[in-house]
Amino acid sequence: MAVCTIYTTQSLKSTCSISTPTKTHLGFHQKQVVFYSTGKRTSKRGSSSSCGPCVITCSAGDSQTVVIGLAADSGCGKSTFMRRLTSVFGGAAEPPKGGNPDSNTLISDMTTVICLDDYHSLDRTGRKEKGVTALDPKANNFDLMYEQVKALKSGVAVDKPIYNHVTGLLDPPELIKPPKILVIEGLHPMFDERVRDLLDFSIYLDISNEVKFAWKIQRDMAERGHSLESIKASIEARKPDFDAFIDPQKQYADAVIEVLPTQLIPGDNEGRVLRVRLIMKEGVKHFSPVYLFDEGSTISWIPCGRKLTCSYPGIKFHYGPDTYFGNEVSILEMDGQFDRLDELIYVESHLSNISAKFYGEVTQQMLKHADFPGSNNGTGLFQTIVGLKIRDLYEQITASKTAAPLEATKA
Ligand SMILES: Nc1ncnc2c1ncn2[C@@H]1O[C@H](COP(=O)(O)OP(=O)(O)OP(=O)(O)O)[C@@H](O)[C@H]1O
Ligand SMILES: O=C(CO)[C@H](O)[C@H](O)COP(=O)(O)O
């Protein structure tokens, strides 16, 4: 009986098959597989054989999950970004059918978005008793987060806990099946190195303190009836842990959307007009940064005039190479806001590498969600573009995994 040993650097998923001239085997998970040509598998290394060349073929199947991480503090626009992203893939994103009405999960045909608050290990009372915030790693279960993201990525369904934001309690778990694209959004997607290594692409929403404050007031005062003092106190109370545990994650992000007060109105910190910077890391696999006019040049552009209507204080773009936490990046910046969203096509036609499937796709997406916060400024524009880049990344990863069979060596 012949014994084959196959060595591969690739993680073999259940959609991989291994063939020898005599047999095809499906569904191995090890990096090194030893099997008998009769089909019986053993974990022991076997010796060489007369099996002939072994070939491993991995096809794109349901278990091929691309994992995206989105990090930001609470109230910084993650849900809005997610709505823009899932819209790029089409289909409505909804909570799991027939499940917990307070589930934080959103599922569409292509994507599943899970909220990392579900990995809080301490409920609201527990945090209060221990005197820790939800931002503190001590209040979160990173081992479970890692195990479950890893399982989903390799095509295995998990029973994920639910943190109930209404009651502040940990509810019974919900079943999450491996999607085509898994987005893990929340406070800590890039905090734990093991989880970070599972990400195919990562984004950090970096909202400056002034703007965060303005948005919080807008939402928590107008919509939730909180007082100005209580909003200030809650931001202050979170700040040390935010600085210690959340903010440092931006150094690992492949793309950062930085939101700052405008520089077009001296001294302005109202948070109404925004200066938004899309910081894109160079050399990330399956991701090529967007550019304005000419790749690698440094360009300032005021598009206001005959083709773009601008009221005070106008719009200014800037593009160029830079460094960010020691990494080479390209930065595209927009300060100001659009008066007429349909005229955005003029700006879009000067941007390259946006991964649109047709001319005007960015403008179409922006018009479709004109009522979302940030649709008239760089937050909406850059979130939409990052959505298209993620679609492109997904398609590239899928295509590369479907491609050529991997020749494996035979012992
Ligand atoms: N681009 C934007 N421009 C202006 N306001 C915004 C923008 N994005 C978000 N906001 C404001 O911030 C609020 C929170 O946004 P969103 O719900 O998307 O954030 P979140 O990070 O998901 O919040 P949470 O984690 O608390 O659920 C919105 O109601 C809106 O007031
Ligand atoms: O930072 C947060 C992430 O969204 C929340 O504050 C955290 O999940 C704690 O939740 P709660 O407000 O229910 O105590």
Coordinates of C-alpha atoms and ligand atoms in Angstrom, one line a residue:
M1 CA 0.0 0.0 0.0
A2 CA 1.4 3.4 -1.0
V3 CA 1.8 6.2 1.6
C4 CA 1.9 9.8 0.6
T5 CA 3.1 12.8 2.5
I6 CA 2.1 16.2 1.2
Y7 CA 3.7 19.4 2.3
T8 CA 2.1 22.7 1.6
T9 CA 2.5 26.2 3.0
Q10 CA -1.2 26.8 2.4
S11 CA -4.0 26.3 4.9
L12 CA -6.2 23.6 3.4
K13 CA -9.9 24.3 3.7
S14 CA -12.8 21.9 3.1
T15 CA -13.0 23.1 -0.5
C16 CA -9.5 21.8 -1.2
S17 CA -9.0 18.4 -2.8
I18 CA -5.8 16.4 -2.9
S19 CA -5.2 14.0 -5.8
T20 CA -2.8 11.3 -6.4
P21 CA -3.0 9.2 -9.5
T22 CA -5.1 6.7 -7.6
K23 CA -7.3 8.8 -5.3
T24 CA -8.8 12.3 -4.6
H25 CA -9.3 13.3 -1.0
L26 CA -11.5 16.2 0.2
G27 CA -11.5 18.5 3.2
F28 CA -8.1 18.4 4.8
H29 CA -7.3 21.1 7.4
Q30 CA -3.7 20.5 8.1
K31 CA -0.7 22.1 6.5
Q32 CA 0.9 18.7 6.3
V33 CA -1.2 15.8 5.4
V34 CA -0.3 12.1 5.4
F35 CA -2.6 9.6 3.9
Y36 CA -2.7 6.2 2.4
S37 CA -3.7 5.9 -1.2
T38 CA -6.6 3.7 -0.1
G39 CA -8.1 6.8 1.5
K40 CA -7.3 6.1 5.2
R41 CA -5.8 9.2 6.8
T42 CA -3.3 9.2 9.7
S43 CA -1.8 12.0 11.7
K44 CA 1.6 10.3 11.6
R45 CA 4.2 11.2 9.1
G46 CA 4.6 8.4 6.6
S47 CA 7.6 7.6 4.5
S48 CA 8.0 8.0 0.8
S49 CA 5.9 6.2 -1.6
S50 CA 5.2 5.3 -5.1
C51 CA 2.1 7.5 -5.3
G52 CA 3.3 9.7 -8.2
P53 CA 2.9 13.5 -8.1
C54 CA 0.3 14.8 -5.6
V55 CA -1.7 17.9 -6.6
I56 CA -3.7 20.1 -4.2
T57 CA -6.5 22.1 -5.8
C58 CA -8.5 24.7 -3.8
S59 CA -11.6 26.1 -5.3
A60 CA -13.6 29.1 -4.2
G61 CA -16.5 27.7 -2.3
D62 CA -18.9 28.8 0.5
S63 CA -16.2 28.4 3.1
Q64 CA -13.9 31.0 1.6
T65 CA -14.4 34.0 3.9
V66 CA -12.6 37.3 3.4
V67 CA -12.3 39.1 6.8
I68 CA -12.4 42.9 7.1
G69 CA -11.8 44.8 10.3
L70 CA -13.3 48.2 11.1
A71 CA -12.1 49.9 14.2
A72 CA -13.5 53.1 15.8
D73 CA -14.8 54.5 19.0
S74 CA -18.5 54.4 19.7
G75 CA -20.5 57.0 17.9
C76 CA -17.8 57.6 15.2
G77 CA -19.8 56.4 12.2
K78 CA -19.2 52.6 12.0
S79 CA -22.8 51.8 11.4
T80 CA -23.1 54.4 8.7
F81 CA -19.9 53.1 7.0
M82 CA -21.3 49.5 7.2
R83 CA -24.5 50.6 5.5
R84 CA -22.5 52.1 2.7
L85 CA -20.3 49.0 2.4
T86 CA -23.1 46.5 2.3
S87 CA -24.9 48.6 -0.3
V88 CA -21.9 48.3 -2.6
F89 CA -22.5 44.5 -2.5
G90 CA -26.2 44.9 -3.1
G91 CA -29.1 43.5 -1.0
A92 CA -30.3 44.7 2.4
A93 CA -28.4 43.9 5.5
E94 CA -30.7 42.6 8.3
P95 CA -30.4 41.0 11.7
P96 CA -30.5 37.2 11.8
K97 CA -34.1 36.1 11.0
G98 CA -36.1 34.8 13.9
G99 CA -33.3 35.5 16.3
N100 CA -32.7 37.8 19.3
P101 CA -34.3 41.2 18.4
D102 CA -31.4 42.9 20.2
S103 CA -28.8 41.1 18.1
N104 CA -26.0 43.4 16.8
T105 CA -25.4 41.2 13.7
L106 CA -26.3 42.3 10.2
I107 CA -26.5 39.8 7.4
S108 CA -26.9 40.3 3.7
D109 CA -26.3 38.0 0.7
M110 CA -22.6 38.6 0.6
T111 CA -21.7 40.1 4.0
T112 CA -22.1 39.4 7.7
V113 CA -21.2 42.2 10.0
I114 CA -20.5 41.2 13.6
C115 CA -20.1 43.8 16.3
L116 CA -17.2 43.0 18.6
D117 CA -19.1 44.3 21.6
D118 CA -20.5 40.8 21.6
Y119 CA -17.1 39.7 23.0
H120 CA -17.5 41.8 26.1
S121 CA -16.6 39.3 28.9
L122 CA -18.1 41.6 31.6
D123 CA -21.7 42.8 31.4
R124 CA -22.6 46.4 32.4
T125 CA -22.9 45.5 36.1
G126 CA -19.6 43.5 36.0
R127 CA -17.8 46.5 34.5
K128 CA -19.2 48.8 37.1
E129 CA -18.2 46.5 39.9
K130 CA -14.7 46.0 38.6
G131 CA -14.3 49.7 37.7
V132 CA -13.4 49.1 34.1
T133 CA -14.8 50.5 30.9
A134 CA -15.8 48.5 27.8
L135 CA -12.7 49.7 26.1
D136 CA -10.4 48.0 28.6
P137 CA -9.1 44.6 27.3
K138 CA -9.9 43.2 30.7
A139 CA -13.6 43.6 29.8
N140 CA -13.3 41.6 26.6
N141 CA -12.7 38.0 25.7
F142 CA -9.9 38.0 23.0
D143 CA -9.3 34.3 23.1
L144 CA -12.9 33.6 22.1
M145 CA -12.9 36.4 19.5
Y146 CA -9.8 34.9 17.9
E147 CA -11.1 31.3 17.9
Q148 CA -14.4 32.3 16.4
V149 CA -13.0 34.7 13.7
K150 CA -10.5 31.9 12.8
A151 CA -13.3 29.3 12.6
L152 CA -15.5 31.5 10.4
K153 CA -12.5 32.3 8.1
S154 CA -11.9 28.7 7.6
G155 CA -15.5 27.9 6.8
V156 CA -16.8 26.7 10.2
A157 CA -20.0 28.1 11.8
V158 CA -19.8 29.4 15.4
D159 CA -22.1 30.1 18.3
K160 CA -21.3 33.7 19.0
P161 CA -22.3 35.4 22.2
I162 CA -24.5 38.5 22.1
Y163 CA -24.0 41.7 24.2
N164 CA -27.4 43.3 24.7
H165 CA -27.0 47.0 24.5
V166 CA -30.6 47.5 25.8
T167 CA -30.2 45.5 29.0
G168 CA -26.5 45.6 29.4
L169 CA -26.4 41.8 29.8
L170 CA -24.8 38.9 27.9
D171 CA -27.6 37.0 26.1
P172 CA -27.6 33.4 24.9
P173 CA -25.4 33.0 21.7
E174 CA -26.6 33.1 18.1
L175 CA -25.4 30.9 15.3
I176 CA -23.2 32.7 12.7
K177 CA -22.5 30.8 9.5
P178 CA -19.3 31.6 7.4
P179 CA -20.2 34.4 4.9
K180 CA -18.4 35.4 1.8
I181 CA -17.2 38.6 3.5
L182 CA -17.1 38.8 7.3
V183 CA -16.7 42.3 8.7
I184 CA -15.7 42.6 12.4
E185 CA -16.5 46.1 13.6
G186 CA -16.0 47.6 16.9
L187 CA -13.5 48.9 19.5
H188 CA -10.8 46.2 19.1
P189 CA -10.5 44.5 15.7
M190 CA -6.8 45.2 15.5
F191 CA -5.9 45.0 19.2
D192 CA -5.1 41.3 19.5
E193 CA -2.2 40.2 17.3
R194 CA -3.8 36.9 16.5
V195 CA -7.1 38.5 15.4
R196 CA -5.2 41.2 13.5
D197 CA -3.3 38.5 11.5
L198 CA -6.7 37.0 10.3
L199 CA -7.7 40.3 8.7
D200 CA -7.5 40.6 4.9
F201 CA -8.0 44.3 5.1
S202 CA -8.4 46.8 8.0
I203 CA -9.8 50.2 8.4
Y204 CA -9.7 52.7 11.2
L205 CA -12.1 55.7 11.5
D206 CA -10.1 58.4 13.3
I207 CA -12.5 61.1 14.4
S208 CA -10.8 64.0 16.1
N209 CA -11.9 65.0 19.6
E210 CA -13.6 68.2 18.4
V211 CA -15.6 66.4 15.7
K212 CA -16.4 63.5 18.0
F213 CA -17.8 65.9 20.5
A214 CA -19.9 67.7 17.9
W215 CA -21.4 64.4 16.6
K216 CA -22.1 63.1 20.1
I217 CA -24.0 66.3 20.9
Q218 CA -25.9 66.1 17.7
R219 CA -27.0 62.4 18.4
D220 CA -27.1 62.1 22.2
M221 CA -28.6 65.5 22.9
A222 CA -31.0 65.7 20.0
E223 CA -32.0 62.1 19.6
R224 CA -31.4 60.5 23.1
G225 CA -32.2 63.4 25.4
H226 CA -28.8 63.5 27.2
S227 CA -27.5 66.7 28.8
L228 CA -24.4 68.6 27.5
E229 CA -22.7 67.9 30.8
S230 CA -23.4 64.2 30.7
I231 CA -22.0 64.0 27.2
K232 CA -18.9 65.8 28.2
A233 CA -18.4 63.6 31.2
S234 CA -18.9 60.4 29.2
I235 CA -16.3 61.5 26.6
E236 CA -13.8 62.5 29.4
A237 CA -14.4 59.2 31.3
R238 CA -13.6 57.1 28.2
K239 CA -10.6 59.2 27.0
P240 CA -7.7 57.5 29.0
D241 CA -8.8 54.0 27.9
F242 CA -9.5 55.3 24.4
D243 CA -5.9 56.7 24.2
A244 CA -4.4 53.5 25.7
F245 CA -6.3 50.8 23.8
I246 CA -8.3 52.0 20.8
D247 CA -6.3 54.9 19.2
P248 CA -3.0 52.9 18.9
Q249 CA -4.8 50.4 16.5
K250 CA -4.6 53.0 13.7
Q251 CA -1.0 52.2 13.2
Y252 CA -2.0 48.7 11.9
A253 CA -4.8 49.9 9.6
D254 CA -4.5 49.5 5.8
A255 CA -6.7 52.5 5.4
V256 CA -7.5 55.3 7.9
I257 CA -10.3 57.8 7.4
E258 CA -9.2 60.8 9.5
V259 CA -11.9 63.4 10.3
L260 CA -10.8 66.9 11.4
P261 CA -12.2 70.4 11.7
T262 CA -12.0 72.4 8.5
Q263 CA -9.0 74.6 7.7
L264 CA -11.1 76.7 5.3
I265 CA -12.7 78.6 8.2
P266 CA -10.0 79.9 10.6
G267 CA -10.7 78.8 14.2
D268 CA -13.7 76.7 13.3
N269 CA -14.4 73.6 15.5
E270 CA -18.2 73.3 15.1
G271 CA -17.8 70.1 13.2
R272 CA -20.2 71.2 10.5
V273 CA -17.6 71.6 7.7
L274 CA -15.0 68.9 7.8
R275 CA -11.5 68.2 6.5
V276 CA -11.2 64.5 5.8
R277 CA -8.1 62.5 4.9
L278 CA -8.0 59.0 3.4
I279 CA -4.6 57.5 4.4
M280 CA -3.8 54.5 2.3
K281 CA -0.9 52.2 3.1
E282 CA 1.3 51.3 0.1
G283 CA 2.2 47.7 -0.6
V284 CA -0.9 46.0 0.8
K285 CA -1.8 42.9 -1.1
H286 CA -4.9 43.3 -3.4
F287 CA -5.1 47.0 -2.6
S288 CA -3.8 49.9 -4.7
P289 CA -4.3 53.4 -3.4
V290 CA -6.6 55.9 -5.1
Y291 CA -5.0 58.9 -6.6
L292 CA -5.8 62.3 -7.9
F293 CA -4.6 63.3 -11.4
D294 CA -1.1 61.7 -11.3
E295 CA 0.0 58.8 -9.1
G296 CA 2.8 59.7 -6.7
S297 CA 2.7 63.5 -7.4
T298 CA 1.8 66.1 -4.9
I299 CA -1.3 68.0 -6.0
S300 CA -3.6 70.7 -4.5
W301 CA -6.9 71.2 -6.4
I302 CA -9.8 73.6 -5.9
P303 CA -12.5 72.1 -8.1
C304 CA -15.0 75.0 -7.6
G305 CA -15.9 76.9 -10.7
R306 CA -17.8 76.2 -13.9
K307 CA -18.3 72.4 -13.2
L308 CA -18.7 72.3 -9.5
T309 CA -20.9 74.7 -7.5
C310 CA -19.4 75.7 -4.2
S311 CA -20.7 78.0 -1.6
Y312 CA -18.6 79.4 1.3
P313 CA -16.1 78.1 2.4
G314 CA -15.5 76.2 -0.9
I315 CA -13.8 72.8 -1.4
K316 CA -10.1 72.0 -1.5
F317 CA -8.5 68.7 -2.4
H318 CA -4.9 67.6 -1.7
Y319 CA -3.1 64.4 -2.7
G320 CA 0.4 63.1 -2.3
P321 CA 2.8 60.6 -0.8
D322 CA 3.6 60.7 3.0
T323 CA 4.6 58.5 5.9
Y324 CA 2.3 57.3 8.7
F325 CA 3.7 55.4 11.7
G326 CA 6.8 54.7 9.7
N327 CA 4.8 53.2 6.7
E328 CA 4.7 54.7 3.2
V329 CA 1.2 55.9 2.5
S330 CA -0.7 58.0 -0.1
I331 CA -3.0 60.6 1.3
L332 CA -6.1 62.0 -0.4
E333 CA -7.7 64.9 1.4
M334 CA -10.9 66.8 0.9
D335 CA -11.8 69.9 2.9
G336 CA -15.3 71.4 2.6
Q337 CA -18.6 70.2 1.4
F338 CA -20.6 69.6 -1.8
D339 CA -23.6 71.9 -2.6
R340 CA -24.9 69.6 -5.3
L341 CA -24.3 65.9 -5.0
D342 CA -25.0 65.2 -8.7
E343 CA -22.0 67.3 -9.6
L344 CA -19.7 64.9 -7.7
I345 CA -19.2 63.2 -11.0
Y346 CA -16.8 66.0 -11.9
V347 CA -14.6 65.1 -8.9
E348 CA -15.0 61.4 -9.5
S349 CA -13.8 61.7 -13.1
H350 CA -10.5 63.1 -11.8
L351 CA -9.8 60.3 -9.4
S352 CA -8.1 57.1 -10.5
N353 CA -7.9 53.5 -9.1
I354 CA -11.3 53.9 -7.4
S355 CA -12.2 50.3 -8.4
A356 CA -15.6 51.4 -9.9
K357 CA -17.3 48.9 -12.2
F358 CA -18.7 51.7 -14.4
Y359 CA -18.2 55.4 -14.9
G360 CA -20.0 57.4 -12.2
E361 CA -20.5 54.5 -9.7
V362 CA -19.2 56.5 -6.7
T363 CA -21.6 59.4 -7.6
Q364 CA -24.4 56.9 -8.0
Q365 CA -23.8 55.3 -4.6
M366 CA -23.5 58.8 -2.9
L367 CA -26.8 59.9 -4.5
K368 CA -28.5 56.6 -3.4
H369 CA -27.6 57.3 0.2
A370 CA -27.8 61.1 0.1
D371 CA -29.7 61.0 3.5
F372 CA -26.8 59.2 5.3
P373 CA -24.7 61.4 7.6
G374 CA -21.6 62.7 5.7
S375 CA -23.0 62.4 2.2
N376 CA -22.1 66.0 1.3
N377 CA -18.4 65.7 2.5
G378 CA -15.3 63.6 2.4
T379 CA -16.5 61.1 5.1
G380 CA -19.2 59.8 2.7
L381 CA -17.0 60.1 -0.4
F382 CA -14.1 58.2 1.2
Q383 CA -16.3 55.6 2.9
T384 CA -17.9 54.9 -0.5
I385 CA -14.5 54.6 -2.2
V386 CA -13.2 52.2 0.5
G387 CA -16.4 50.2 0.0
L388 CA -15.5 49.8 -3.7
K389 CA -11.9 49.0 -2.9
I390 CA -13.1 46.2 -0.5
R391 CA -15.3 44.7 -3.3
D392 CA -12.2 44.7 -5.5
L393 CA -10.1 43.1 -2.9
Y394 CA -12.7 40.4 -2.3
E395 CA -12.8 39.7 -6.1
Q396 CA -9.1 39.6 -6.3
I397 CA -8.7 37.2 -3.4
T398 CA -11.5 35.0 -4.7
A399 CA -10.0 34.9 -8.2
S400 CA -6.5 34.1 -6.9
K401 CA -7.7 31.2 -4.8
T402 CA -9.7 29.8 -7.7
A403 CA -6.7 29.9 -10.0
A404 CA -4.0 27.4 -10.7
P405 CA -3.7 24.2 -8.7
L406 CA -0.9 24.1 -6.3
E407 CA 1.8 21.6 -7.0
A408 CA 2.8 19.9 -3.8
T409 CA 6.1 18.1 -3.1
K410 CA 6.0 14.4 -2.3
A411 CA 8.2 12.9 0.3
Ligands
LIG1 N1 -20.0 61.3 8.4 C1 -20.7 61.9 9.4 N2 -21.0 63.2 9.4 C2 -21.8 63.7 10.4 N3 -22.3 63.0 11.4 C3 -22.0 61.8 11.5 C4 -21.2 61.1 10.5 N4 -21.1 59.8 10.8 C5 -21.7 59.6 12.0 N5 -22.3 60.8 12.4 C6 -23.0 61.1 13.6 O1 -22.6 60.1 14.6 C7 -23.7 59.4 15.0 C8 -23.3 57.9 15.2 O2 -23.0 57.3 13.9 P1 -23.1 55.8 13.8 O3 -24.3 55.2 14.4 O4 -22.8 55.4 12.3 O5 -21.8 55.4 14.7 P2 -21.3 54.1 15.4 O6 -19.9 54.2 15.5 O7 -21.9 52.9 14.7 O8 -22.0 54.3 16.8 P3 -22.2 53.3 18.0 O9 -21.0 52.4 18.2 O10 -22.4 54.2 19.2 O11 -23.4 52.5 17.6 C9 -24.8 59.6 13.9 O12 -26.1 59.5 14.4 C10 -24.5 61.0 13.4 O13 -25.1 61.9 14.3
LIG2 O1 -18.2 51.5 23.6 C1 -19.1 50.9 23.4 C2 -19.1 50.1 22.1 O2 -20.2 50.4 21.3 C3 -20.2 50.7 24.4 O3 -20.1 51.7 25.2 C4 -20.0 49.4 25.1 O4 -20.3 48.3 24.3 C5 -20.7 49.3 26.4 O5 -22.0 49.3 26.2 P1 -23.1 50.0 27.1 O6 -23.2 51.4 26.6 O7 -24.3 49.2 26.8 O8 -22.7 49.8 28.5

